[in-house]
mmCIF file of C-alpha atoms in Angstrom:
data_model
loop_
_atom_site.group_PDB
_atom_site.id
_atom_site.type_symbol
_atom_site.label_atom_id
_atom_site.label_comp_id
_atom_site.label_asym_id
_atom_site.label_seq_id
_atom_site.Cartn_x
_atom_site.Cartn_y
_atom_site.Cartn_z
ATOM 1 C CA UNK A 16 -14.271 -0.654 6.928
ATOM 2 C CA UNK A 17 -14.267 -4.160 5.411
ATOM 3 C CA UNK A 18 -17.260 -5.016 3.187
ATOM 4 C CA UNK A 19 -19.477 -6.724 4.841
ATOM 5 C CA UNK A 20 -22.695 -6.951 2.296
ATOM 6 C CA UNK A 21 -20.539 -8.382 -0.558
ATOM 7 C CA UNK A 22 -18.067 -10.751 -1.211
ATOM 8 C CA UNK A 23 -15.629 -10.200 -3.768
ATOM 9 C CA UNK A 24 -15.451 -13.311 -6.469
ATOM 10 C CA UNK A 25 -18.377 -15.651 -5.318
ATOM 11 C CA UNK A 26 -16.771 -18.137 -7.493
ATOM 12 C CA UNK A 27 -13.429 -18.017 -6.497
ATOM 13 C CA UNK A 28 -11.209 -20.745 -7.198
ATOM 14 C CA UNK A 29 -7.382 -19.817 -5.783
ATOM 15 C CA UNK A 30 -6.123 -22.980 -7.928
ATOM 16 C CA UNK A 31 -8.058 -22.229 -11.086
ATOM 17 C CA UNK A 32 -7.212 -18.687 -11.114
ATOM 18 C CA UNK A 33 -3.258 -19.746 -10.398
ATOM 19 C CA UNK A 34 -3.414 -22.495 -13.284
ATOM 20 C CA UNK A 35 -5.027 -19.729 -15.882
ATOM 21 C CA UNK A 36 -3.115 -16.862 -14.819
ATOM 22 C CA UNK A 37 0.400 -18.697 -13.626
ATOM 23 C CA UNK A 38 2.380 -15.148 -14.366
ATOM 24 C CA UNK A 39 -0.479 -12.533 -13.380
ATOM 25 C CA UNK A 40 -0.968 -14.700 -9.979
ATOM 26 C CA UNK A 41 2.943 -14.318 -8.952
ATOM 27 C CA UNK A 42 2.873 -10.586 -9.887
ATOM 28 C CA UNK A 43 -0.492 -10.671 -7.602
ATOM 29 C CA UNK A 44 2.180 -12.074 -4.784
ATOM 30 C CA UNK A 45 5.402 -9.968 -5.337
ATOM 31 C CA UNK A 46 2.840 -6.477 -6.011
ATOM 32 C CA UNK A 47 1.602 -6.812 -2.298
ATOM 33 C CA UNK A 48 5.399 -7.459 -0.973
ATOM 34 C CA UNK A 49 5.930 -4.011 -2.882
ATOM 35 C CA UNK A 50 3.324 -1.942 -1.307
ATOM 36 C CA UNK A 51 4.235 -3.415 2.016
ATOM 37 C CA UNK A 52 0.639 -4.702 2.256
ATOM 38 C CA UNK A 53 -1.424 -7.833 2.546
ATOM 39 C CA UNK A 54 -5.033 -8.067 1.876
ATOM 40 C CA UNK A 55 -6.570 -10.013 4.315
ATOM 41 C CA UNK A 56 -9.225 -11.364 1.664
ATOM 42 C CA UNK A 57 -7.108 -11.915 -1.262
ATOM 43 C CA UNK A 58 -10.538 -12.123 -3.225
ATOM 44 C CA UNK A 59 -10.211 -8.421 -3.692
ATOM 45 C CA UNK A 60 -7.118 -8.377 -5.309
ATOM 46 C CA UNK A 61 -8.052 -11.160 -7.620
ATOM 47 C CA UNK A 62 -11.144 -9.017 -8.305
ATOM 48 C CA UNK A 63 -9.363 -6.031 -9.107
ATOM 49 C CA UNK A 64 -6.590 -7.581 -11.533
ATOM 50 C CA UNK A 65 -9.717 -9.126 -13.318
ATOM 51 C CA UNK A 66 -10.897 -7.284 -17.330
ATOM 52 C CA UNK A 67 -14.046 -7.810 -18.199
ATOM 53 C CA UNK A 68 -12.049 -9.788 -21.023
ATOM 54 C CA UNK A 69 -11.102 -12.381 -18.932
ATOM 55 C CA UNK A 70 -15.152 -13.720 -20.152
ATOM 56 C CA UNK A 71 -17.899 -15.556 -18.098
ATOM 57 C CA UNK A 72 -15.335 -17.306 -15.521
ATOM 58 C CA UNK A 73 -15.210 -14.626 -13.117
ATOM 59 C CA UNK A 74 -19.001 -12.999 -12.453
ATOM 60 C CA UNK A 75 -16.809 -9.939 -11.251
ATOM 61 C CA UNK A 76 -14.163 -7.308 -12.845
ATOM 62 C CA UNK A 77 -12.434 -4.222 -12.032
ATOM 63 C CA UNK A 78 -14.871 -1.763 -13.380
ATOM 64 C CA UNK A 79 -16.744 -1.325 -9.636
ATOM 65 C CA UNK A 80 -13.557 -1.480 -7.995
ATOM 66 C CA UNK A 81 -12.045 1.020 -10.267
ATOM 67 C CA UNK A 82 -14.856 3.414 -9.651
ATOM 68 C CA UNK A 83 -13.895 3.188 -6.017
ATOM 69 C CA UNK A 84 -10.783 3.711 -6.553
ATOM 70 C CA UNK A 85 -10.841 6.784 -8.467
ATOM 71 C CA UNK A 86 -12.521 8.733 -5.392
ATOM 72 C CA UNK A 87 -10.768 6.917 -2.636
ATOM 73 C CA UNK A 88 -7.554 8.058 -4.609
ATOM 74 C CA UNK A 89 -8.583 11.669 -4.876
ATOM 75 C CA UNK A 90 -9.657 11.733 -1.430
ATOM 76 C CA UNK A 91 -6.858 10.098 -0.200
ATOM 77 C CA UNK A 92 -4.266 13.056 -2.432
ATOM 78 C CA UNK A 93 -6.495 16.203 -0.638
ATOM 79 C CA UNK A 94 -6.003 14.174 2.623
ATOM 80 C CA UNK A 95 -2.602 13.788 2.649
ATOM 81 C CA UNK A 96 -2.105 17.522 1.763
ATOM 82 C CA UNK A 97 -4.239 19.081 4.260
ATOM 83 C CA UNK A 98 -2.393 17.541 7.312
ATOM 84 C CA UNK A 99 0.158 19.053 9.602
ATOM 85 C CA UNK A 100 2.365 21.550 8.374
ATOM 86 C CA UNK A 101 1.373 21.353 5.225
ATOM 87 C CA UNK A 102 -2.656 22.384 5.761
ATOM 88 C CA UNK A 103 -2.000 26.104 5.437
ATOM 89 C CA UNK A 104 0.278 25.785 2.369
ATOM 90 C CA UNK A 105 -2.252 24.904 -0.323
ATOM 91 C CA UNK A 106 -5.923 26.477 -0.997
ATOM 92 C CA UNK A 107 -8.743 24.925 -2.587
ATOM 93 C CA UNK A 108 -7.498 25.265 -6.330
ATOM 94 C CA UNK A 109 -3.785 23.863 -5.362
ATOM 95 C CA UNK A 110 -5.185 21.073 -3.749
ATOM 96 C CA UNK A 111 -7.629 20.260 -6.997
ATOM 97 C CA UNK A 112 -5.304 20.545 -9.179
ATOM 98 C CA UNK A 113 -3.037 18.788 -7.663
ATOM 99 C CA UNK A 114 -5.886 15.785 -7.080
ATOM 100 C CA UNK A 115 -6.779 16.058 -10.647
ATOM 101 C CA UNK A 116 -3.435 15.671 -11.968
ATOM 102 C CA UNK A 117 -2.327 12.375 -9.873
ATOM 103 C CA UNK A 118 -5.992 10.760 -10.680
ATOM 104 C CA UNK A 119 -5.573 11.361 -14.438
ATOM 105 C CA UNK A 120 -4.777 8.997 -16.604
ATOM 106 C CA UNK A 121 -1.262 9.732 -16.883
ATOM 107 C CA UNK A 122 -0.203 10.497 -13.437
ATOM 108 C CA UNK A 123 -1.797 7.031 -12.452
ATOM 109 C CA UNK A 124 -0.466 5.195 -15.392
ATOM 110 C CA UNK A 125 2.911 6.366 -14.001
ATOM 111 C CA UNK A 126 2.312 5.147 -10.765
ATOM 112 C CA UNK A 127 1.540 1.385 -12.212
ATOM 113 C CA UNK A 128 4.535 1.490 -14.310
ATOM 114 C CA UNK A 129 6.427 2.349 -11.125
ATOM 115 C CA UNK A 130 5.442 -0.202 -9.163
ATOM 116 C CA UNK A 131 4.726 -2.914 -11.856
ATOM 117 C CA UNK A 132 1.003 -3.266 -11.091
ATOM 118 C CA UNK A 133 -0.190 -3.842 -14.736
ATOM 119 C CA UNK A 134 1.644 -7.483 -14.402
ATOM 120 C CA UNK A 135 -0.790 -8.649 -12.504
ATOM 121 C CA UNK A 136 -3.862 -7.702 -14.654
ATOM 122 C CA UNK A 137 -5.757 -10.547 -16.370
ATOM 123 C CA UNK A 138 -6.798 -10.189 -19.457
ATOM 124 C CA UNK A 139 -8.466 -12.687 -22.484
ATOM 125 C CA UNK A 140 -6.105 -14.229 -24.708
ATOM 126 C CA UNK A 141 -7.480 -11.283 -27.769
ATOM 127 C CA UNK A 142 -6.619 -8.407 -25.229
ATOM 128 C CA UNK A 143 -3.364 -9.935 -24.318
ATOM 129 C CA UNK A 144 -2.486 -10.285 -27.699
ATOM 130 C CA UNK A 145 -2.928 -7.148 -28.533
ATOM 131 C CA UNK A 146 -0.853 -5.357 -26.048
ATOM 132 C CA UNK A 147 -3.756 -3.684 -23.882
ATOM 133 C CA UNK A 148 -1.605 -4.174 -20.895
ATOM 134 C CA UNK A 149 0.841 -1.922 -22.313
ATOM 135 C CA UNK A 150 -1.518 1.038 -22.411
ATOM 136 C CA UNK A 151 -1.580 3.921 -19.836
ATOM 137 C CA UNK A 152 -6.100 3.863 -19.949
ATOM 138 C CA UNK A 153 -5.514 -0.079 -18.725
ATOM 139 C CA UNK A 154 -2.916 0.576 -16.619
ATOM 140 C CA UNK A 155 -4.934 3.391 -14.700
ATOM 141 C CA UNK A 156 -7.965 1.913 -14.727
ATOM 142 C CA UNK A 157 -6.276 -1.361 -12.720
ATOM 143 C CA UNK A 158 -4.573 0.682 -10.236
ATOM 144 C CA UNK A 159 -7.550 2.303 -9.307
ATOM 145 C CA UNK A 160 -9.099 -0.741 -9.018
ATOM 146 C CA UNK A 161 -6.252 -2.010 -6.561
ATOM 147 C CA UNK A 162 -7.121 0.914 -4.438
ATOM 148 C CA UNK A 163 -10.635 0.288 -4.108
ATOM 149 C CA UNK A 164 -9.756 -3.219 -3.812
ATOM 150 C CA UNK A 165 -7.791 -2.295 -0.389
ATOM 151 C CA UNK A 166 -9.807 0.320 1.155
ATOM 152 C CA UNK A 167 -12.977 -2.647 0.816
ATOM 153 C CA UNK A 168 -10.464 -5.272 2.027
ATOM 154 C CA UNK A 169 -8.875 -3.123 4.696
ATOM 155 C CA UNK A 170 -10.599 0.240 5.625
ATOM 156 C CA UNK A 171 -9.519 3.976 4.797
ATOM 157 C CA UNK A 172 -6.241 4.187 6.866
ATOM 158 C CA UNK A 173 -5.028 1.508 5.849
ATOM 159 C CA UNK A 174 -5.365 2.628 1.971
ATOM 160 C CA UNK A 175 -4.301 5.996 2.834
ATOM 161 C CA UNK A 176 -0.540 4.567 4.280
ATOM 162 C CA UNK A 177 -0.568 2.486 0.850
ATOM 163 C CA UNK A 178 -1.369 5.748 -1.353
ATOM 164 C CA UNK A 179 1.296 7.985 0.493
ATOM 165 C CA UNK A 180 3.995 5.093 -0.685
ATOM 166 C CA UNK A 181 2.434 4.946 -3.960
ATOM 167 C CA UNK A 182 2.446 9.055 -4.916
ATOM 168 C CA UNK A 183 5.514 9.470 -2.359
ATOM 169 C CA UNK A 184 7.598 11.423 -5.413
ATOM 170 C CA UNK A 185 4.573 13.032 -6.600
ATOM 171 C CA UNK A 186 3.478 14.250 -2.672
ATOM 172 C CA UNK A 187 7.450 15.650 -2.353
ATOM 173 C CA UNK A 188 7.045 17.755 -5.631
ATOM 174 C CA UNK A 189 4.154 19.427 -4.458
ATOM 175 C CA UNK A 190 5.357 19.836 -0.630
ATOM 176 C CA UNK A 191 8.577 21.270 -1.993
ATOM 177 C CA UNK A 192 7.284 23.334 -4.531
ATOM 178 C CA UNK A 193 8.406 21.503 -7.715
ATOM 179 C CA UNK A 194 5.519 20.610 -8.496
ATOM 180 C CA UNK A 195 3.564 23.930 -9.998
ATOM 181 C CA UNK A 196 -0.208 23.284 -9.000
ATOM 182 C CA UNK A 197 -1.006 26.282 -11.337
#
């Protein structure tokens, strides 16, 4: 399912965005190489890995693409779960609280600091300053955002293959029994 009512970044510049953001915008480049993914509108990511602190240049941020994000995530976590072999192994309250603990704000922070996705976030020169990149709410709110960002970009399955990469040591914990869902 691709978007087709809205368009991500009306005023999207490629150049502009490159010239303001030189570091964020490589990050942007080498994060989709990581998840073995490329968006096909590359508006999306630029929308995602854009604060609200950036100011008036970009009409659009994260925040509806984080919101997104959050339930495609959880969604995604149950879905993965409750295939195969493995749909007999967990009940109901396994399965939340395993969802609940790779949405929170730690187990996605995690996940960003794993795959460096908090380089590409772009933030105003204040927030930059002081270190709001570095924190595990920013860091979880952006990768959330990066998931919505695909599954508007891209459709369901296609976010799904990205989220098993992303929580692959957090999906083997659980499958194997480390992980304690109590």
């Amino acid at each position: 399912m691709s978007d087709q009512n809205r368009e991500p970044y009306s005023n999207f510049s490629r150049n502009a965005i490159e010239t303001s953001f030189p570091e964020e915008s490589k990050a942007m480049d080498a994060l989709q190489t990581r998840l073995q993914f490329r968006f096909n509108n590359v508006r999306w990511l630029y929308e995602a890995c854009t604060h609200r602190s950036v100011g008036s240049y970009p009409l659009v941020h994260l925040e509806k693409l984080e919101c997104m994000g959050d339930a495609i995530a959880g969604a995604a976590i149950v879905d993965l779960l409750s295939r195969g072999d493995y749909s007999s192994r967990f009940n109901q309250g396994d399965l939340t609280t395993f969802r609940k603990s790779c949405v929170s704000r730690a187990g996605l922070s995690a996940v960003s600091s794993e795959f460096e996705v908090f380089k590409c976030i772009m933030l105003g020169s204040q927030e930059k300053r002081l270190g709001l990149q570095d924190t595990d709410k920013l860091r979880a709110d952006h990768l959330e955002a990066v998931i919505g960002a695909m599954f508007f970009d891209s459709g369901y399955n296609q976010t799904l293959s990205v989220i098993q990469t992303l929580f692959k040591t957090q999906l083997t914990k659980c499958i194997t029994g480390v992980f304690n869902c109590e």
